[in-house]
Amino acid sequence: MRVLTPALLAAALLLSACGTTETPEAKPGAATGGPVTVTDARGKAVTLPAAAKRVVVLEWGETEMVSSLGVTPVGAADAAGYRTWDKAAPLAPEVSDVGKRNEPSVDAIVALNPEVVIMPEERDSALVPQLEKYVPVVVTKSSDASRNFDRLREDFRLVAKTIGKESEADRILSEMDIKLAEGRKAVEAKGSAGTPFLMADGYQQGSTVSIRPFGKGSQVSDVAEAVGLKNAWAGKVDPQWGLGQTDIEGLTALTDPKTVLFYSASEEDVFTTGLARNPVWQRLPFAVSKKVFKLDPGTWTFGGPKSVIGLAGQIVRHTTA
Amino acid sequence: MRAGVRAPQAARAVAVPAVLVVLIAVLAAVHLTQGTSSSDVFDVLKALFGHGDAQTLAVLAGSRVPRLLAALLVGVALGVAGAGMQSVARNPLASPDTLAVNAGAHFAVVLVAAFGLALPVLPVGGVAFAGGLLAAVAVLGLAGGGSASPRLVLVGSAVMLALQSLTTLLLISYEQETADLFAWGSGSLTVSDLRATAQMAPVVALAAAALVAMGRKLDVLALGDDNATVLGLPVRRTRVGAVLLTVALTAAAVTVAGPVGFVGLSAPVITRLLLPIAKHRVLLPVSGLVGVVTVLGADVVLRAVFGSATAVLVPTGVVTTLVGAVVLVWLARRGRSGGARRPAPAGRVGVAGSRRRLVTIAAGLLALLIVVPVAGLLIGDRLVLLGDLANWFAGRTGTALTFVLDQRLPRVLAAVAAGAALAVAGCGIQSVSRNPLAEPGLLGITAGAGLGAIALITAVPVAGTWQIAGAAGAGAAVVFALVYGLAWRSGLDSDRLVIIGIAVWSAGMSLITLLIVVANPWDSAKALTWLSGSTYGRTLDQVLPVALALAVLTPLLWARHRDLDLLALDDDTPRVLGMRRERSRLVILVAAGALAATAVSAIGVVAFVGLVAPHLARSLVGGRHARVLPVAAAVGGVLVSAADTIGRSVIAPAQIPAGLVIALVGTPYFVFVLWRGRA
């Protein structure tokens, strides 16, 4: 039997592979600082024997929060992608990749023997109860277009408390507040307060261009408004991320000649190359006034306070230049 | 032909194109007034008469005219290509979709994008052409060139299925790089410049003109290969030339707008209705016009119904696919039932004689049924050994290992059970439809289940297992009832059943795309993963529905193995033997549908297993269902379990959904089966 021979061989191999892989469980070092209880985005009280040192993070924004608080996670989902798309808080090279963000490997997570897993609410909800059988899971809100700034603070404090870095978090949050206030002052000093802006991602395939505006309530919009700008996009957006979608002529809704455009493009640059010769584009206020600003590569629009600080800096720099 | 018939025909040949042109003009005018900006009908009218404001002129030039021209180009290209393909294949069901040309071109483009190459338009067109051509050659070669049998469509649909699975794999693996390709994958007209259209227009014009110039030859080719040869036509060369031209047309359309579904299928069919005896020199251009009406009409209706702002999200191809599906169903219902009698779907009936061989096979399969799932428990991101497994069984493992094995067990069980269920369902469906290429997916069952489940996930994100299983079951039942009801016309014709199934399946997949892009455009990866069959995050209670269905329905089907044998034979024997044919068919199909639906609820949409497992089983033990059913069940379970293990481990910690592994492994095997079985 052609089919069976390899199968039987494999079986023989497996049977000969008796034995165990398990080493006696290494108890994590003596707990310091006593038990920690946090109430996460689900409203669930999660108790850890001590502030977690071995952390696995399953979304980039949360990975940034943990790194920026001075803790190197033992594992992160799509670490390679994080290093490309979010440069606000560099991730140490020894961090293990635990798989893609939409289907992280449960085996890989557990193999790292973490003390806590931090993951956002909207990713696979079936994973949470499964992981919780083995390791405490702290769930963040990740985004909420109705109150994104408060949500950011809550998520950040939640993460910080989980890993015992609350004072560090307060320091970073006040740094953020100072940066935003300074930015606001600089914008006002230039007389640019109230400048209408559009923030958008663009995608191109052949001649097909789709544009994804960040509407009111998206985190980047909150950042820009915090330094005194005004979101000009009034189209329909989704309630979680504050994202909308439109095409080039949809942008004609923007009529204020003072409007500026911010966009992020890590690959091809739709706005300056793909649309440059388009007559609708050429008449758009920011194209006329040449106020089209590309955010630095690696500016993650769904990041933590460090991303916010970086983003605010870029917005202020471009608006006051 | 008498002159009296000729005259009205000639008049029609003039009147029909004239009416079409007027219709296109009207649609184009409406099309120009639709859009996301505030320029409305009056602004556009003023602009057209030379009094427009600068803003409206810019909107027209920068957005609406490019979109209109793209629609025109795509419509013409696909309409002419479809008509050409139907002539070459001598089959009214041939089209860029059913010959997998669309899927081949799309796959090639996504492949290039996934590897981060942003190519200019012309090379993309070349890539699309190469992909489409490969797919077309494969399908025509495997189906035995020109033949009126639905085999061509089946082969094409199966190849399309395989290519779509591969495309999905790329879209999932390169989520960030291909974020924009999901909606485009269904055909989108949201163009913002004329570059692609302008560069593809000469290709389309030349190819269409060349095809029309070949009109006389195509007329002769339609008489059949022998007659054409007698009349001095170089049949082979003509056919190759025509195929190349139609593929070029399709590739140009894909380059501009992505695969716009079913235009190439419905346009020539509608043309033949309007001009029943038209020669190719009329048929081809008129099909192009009808193609334009289809694409333009779909776009106009889409934006009228959803409003322009929301319609931006919805690919135009979704609508044309729905239109095309209706045409396909209508076509299938209109066709005569019966037709050429085909042999039973057996590889080598009756060769499985010796008892020893049977015992060997049974023992081997049993061994595999134990070894493969056990291997599935051992292999993964973390390799465990049998000793660990024994410890776990005895409850002596530490928390980490206990957890790893606890979460692996449901995945392995889900894979085995769903694989077995799909295989058994496939046996039943292949027997009833007397079609060796039929499978649960092609009958719309999986699309229905997927639609039900995705609709529920979309509406109630926190829906529990049983609710999702229930929704999948309900969706499968509704869609299956639809297929069955549509295929029923004073009896069930097997070809009709399969073709209507393909139509409904395509429509179902389009609606799923629609649901995803409208409800949750930022998390297409999750829906795609689910749609391509994954055991990720399964729990034991999710395995229960499919296990129950297997336990109850497999014996029920097995008890009817004689019916299955007879139904697979031909239409008359069961009647002669006094069997209640229709009732038996209904029972078998309902059982098969329930099995497939629960399988979908357990691991999502897995194609190919229901197709391949019965084949493998028949080649092992012959065609008798008493033996085929249990063997196929074992083969199906082993296949999916192995695929699941491979998907979990080869690129760990990242994972490939089991359904995609099956497509990767199943496609070559399937191509081999087709190649061996070509008439």
Coordinates of N, CA and C in Angstrom, one line a residue, chain A residues 229-296:
Chain A
L229 N -6.6 71.9 16.8 CA -7.2 71.9 15.4 C -8.6 71.4 15.5
K230 N -9.3 71.4 14.3 CA -10.7 71.0 14.2 C -10.9 70.0 13.1
N231 N -11.5 68.8 13.5 CA -11.7 67.8 12.4 C -12.7 68.3 11.4
A232 N -12.3 68.3 10.2 CA -13.3 68.8 9.1 C -14.1 67.7 8.5
W233 N -13.8 66.4 8.9 CA -14.6 65.3 8.2 C -15.9 65.1 9.0
A234 N -17.0 65.2 8.3 CA -18.3 65.0 8.9 C -19.0 63.8 8.4
G235 N -18.4 63.0 7.6 CA -19.0 61.8 7.1 C -19.3 60.7 8.1
K236 N -20.0 59.7 7.7 CA -20.3 58.6 8.6 C -19.0 57.8 9.0
V237 N -18.9 57.6 10.3 CA -17.8 56.8 10.8 C -18.3 55.7 11.7
D238 N -17.4 54.7 12.0 CA -17.9 53.6 12.8 C -17.7 53.9 14.3
P239 N -18.5 53.3 15.1 CA -18.5 53.8 16.5 C -17.3 53.4 17.3
Q240 N -16.6 52.4 16.9 CA -15.4 51.9 17.7 C -14.2 52.8 17.4
W241 N -13.8 52.7 16.1 CA -12.5 53.4 15.7 C -12.7 54.8 15.2
G242 N -13.9 55.2 14.8 CA -14.1 56.5 14.3 C -13.6 56.6 12.8
L243 N -13.6 55.5 12.1 CA -13.1 55.5 10.7 C -14.3 55.5 9.7
G244 N -14.1 56.2 8.6 CA -15.0 56.3 7.6 C -14.4 55.8 6.3
Q245 N -15.2 55.8 5.2 CA -14.6 55.5 3.9 C -15.2 56.3 2.8
T246 N -14.4 56.8 1.9 CA -14.9 57.6 0.8 C -14.1 57.4 -0.4
D247 N -14.4 58.1 -1.5 CA -13.6 58.2 -2.7 C -13.1 59.6 -2.9
I248 N -12.5 59.8 -4.0 CA -11.9 61.2 -4.2 C -12.9 62.3 -4.2
E249 N -14.0 62.0 -4.9 CA -15.0 63.2 -5.0 C -15.7 63.4 -3.6
G250 N -15.7 62.4 -2.8 CA -16.3 62.6 -1.5 C -15.5 63.6 -0.7
L251 N -14.3 63.8 -1.0 CA -13.4 64.8 -0.3 C -13.9 66.3 -0.6
T252 N -14.7 66.4 -1.7 CA -15.1 67.8 -2.0 C -16.0 68.4 -0.9
A253 N -16.4 67.6 0.0 CA -17.2 68.1 1.2 C -16.3 69.1 2.0
L254 N -15.0 69.0 1.8 CA -14.0 69.9 2.5 C -13.9 71.1 1.7
T255 N -14.4 72.2 2.2 CA -14.3 73.5 1.4 C -13.5 74.6 2.0
D256 N -13.3 74.5 3.4 CA -12.6 75.6 4.0 C -11.2 75.7 3.5
P257 N -10.8 76.8 2.9 CA -9.5 76.9 2.3 C -8.3 76.7 3.3
K258 N -8.6 76.8 4.6 CA -7.5 76.6 5.6 C -7.2 75.1 5.9
T259 N -8.1 74.2 5.3 CA -8.0 72.8 5.7 C -6.6 72.2 5.4
V260 N -6.0 71.5 6.3 CA -4.8 70.8 6.1 C -5.0 69.3 6.1
L261 N -4.1 68.5 5.4 CA -4.3 67.1 5.3 C -3.1 66.4 6.0
F262 N -3.4 65.5 6.9 CA -2.3 64.6 7.4 C -2.6 63.2 6.9
Y263 N -1.6 62.5 6.5 CA -1.9 61.1 6.1 C -0.6 60.2 6.5
S264 N -0.9 59.0 6.7 CA 0.2 58.1 6.9 C 0.3 57.1 5.8
A265 N 1.5 56.8 5.3 CA 1.7 55.9 4.2 C 3.0 55.2 4.4
S266 N 3.0 54.0 4.7 CA 4.3 53.3 4.9 C 4.8 52.7 3.6
E267 N 3.9 52.5 2.7 CA 4.3 52.0 1.4 C 4.1 53.0 0.3
E268 N 3.3 52.7 -0.7 CA 3.2 53.7 -1.8 C 2.4 54.9 -1.3
D269 N 2.6 56.0 -1.9 CA 2.1 57.2 -1.4 C 1.0 57.7 -2.3
V270 N -0.3 57.3 -1.9 CA -1.4 57.5 -2.8 C -1.7 59.0 -3.0
F271 N -1.5 59.8 -1.9 CA -2.0 61.1 -2.0 C -1.1 62.0 -2.9
T272 N 0.2 61.8 -2.9 CA 1.0 62.7 -3.7 C 1.3 62.1 -5.1
T273 N 1.3 60.8 -5.2 CA 1.6 60.3 -6.6 C 0.3 59.9 -7.3
G274 N -0.5 59.1 -6.6 CA -1.7 58.5 -7.2 C -2.8 59.6 -7.6
L275 N -2.9 60.6 -6.8 CA -3.9 61.6 -7.0 C -3.5 62.9 -7.5
A276 N -2.1 63.1 -7.6 CA -1.6 64.4 -7.9 C -2.2 65.0 -9.2
R277 N -2.5 64.2 -10.2 CA -3.0 64.8 -11.4 C -4.5 64.8 -11.5
N278 N -5.1 64.4 -10.4 CA -6.6 64.3 -10.5 C -7.2 65.7 -10.3
P279 N -8.1 66.1 -11.2 CA -8.6 67.5 -11.1 C -9.4 67.8 -9.8
V280 N -10.1 66.8 -9.3 CA -10.8 67.0 -8.0 C -9.7 67.2 -6.9
W281 N -8.7 66.4 -6.9 CA -7.6 66.6 -5.9 C -7.0 68.0 -6.0
Q282 N -6.7 68.4 -7.3 CA -6.1 69.7 -7.5 C -6.9 70.9 -6.9
R283 N -8.2 70.7 -6.8 CA -9.0 71.8 -6.3 C -9.3 71.7 -4.8
L284 N -8.8 70.6 -4.2 CA -9.1 70.4 -2.8 C -8.2 71.5 -2.0
P285 N -8.8 72.1 -0.9 CA -8.1 73.2 -0.3 C -6.6 72.9 0.1
F286 N -6.4 71.7 0.6 CA -5.0 71.5 1.1 C -4.1 71.2 -0.1
A287 N -4.6 70.8 -1.3 CA -3.8 70.6 -2.4 C -3.4 72.0 -3.0
V288 N -4.4 72.9 -3.0 CA -4.2 74.3 -3.5 C -3.1 75.0 -2.6
S289 N -3.3 74.9 -1.3 CA -2.4 75.6 -0.4 C -1.1 74.8 -0.1
K290 N -1.0 73.6 -0.7 CA 0.1 72.7 -0.5 C 0.3 72.3 1.0
K291 N -0.8 72.2 1.7 CA -0.7 71.8 3.1 C -1.1 70.3 3.3
V292 N -0.2 69.5 2.7 CA -0.4 68.1 2.7 C 0.8 67.5 3.4
F293 N 0.6 66.9 4.6 CA 1.7 66.4 5.4 C 1.7 64.9 5.6
K294 N 2.8 64.3 5.3 CA 2.9 62.9 5.5 C 3.5 62.6 6.9
L295 N 2.8 61.8 7.6 CA 3.3 61.5 9.0 C 4.6 60.6 8.8
D296 N 5.5 60.6 9.8 CA 6.7 59.8 9.7 C 6.3 58.3 9.6

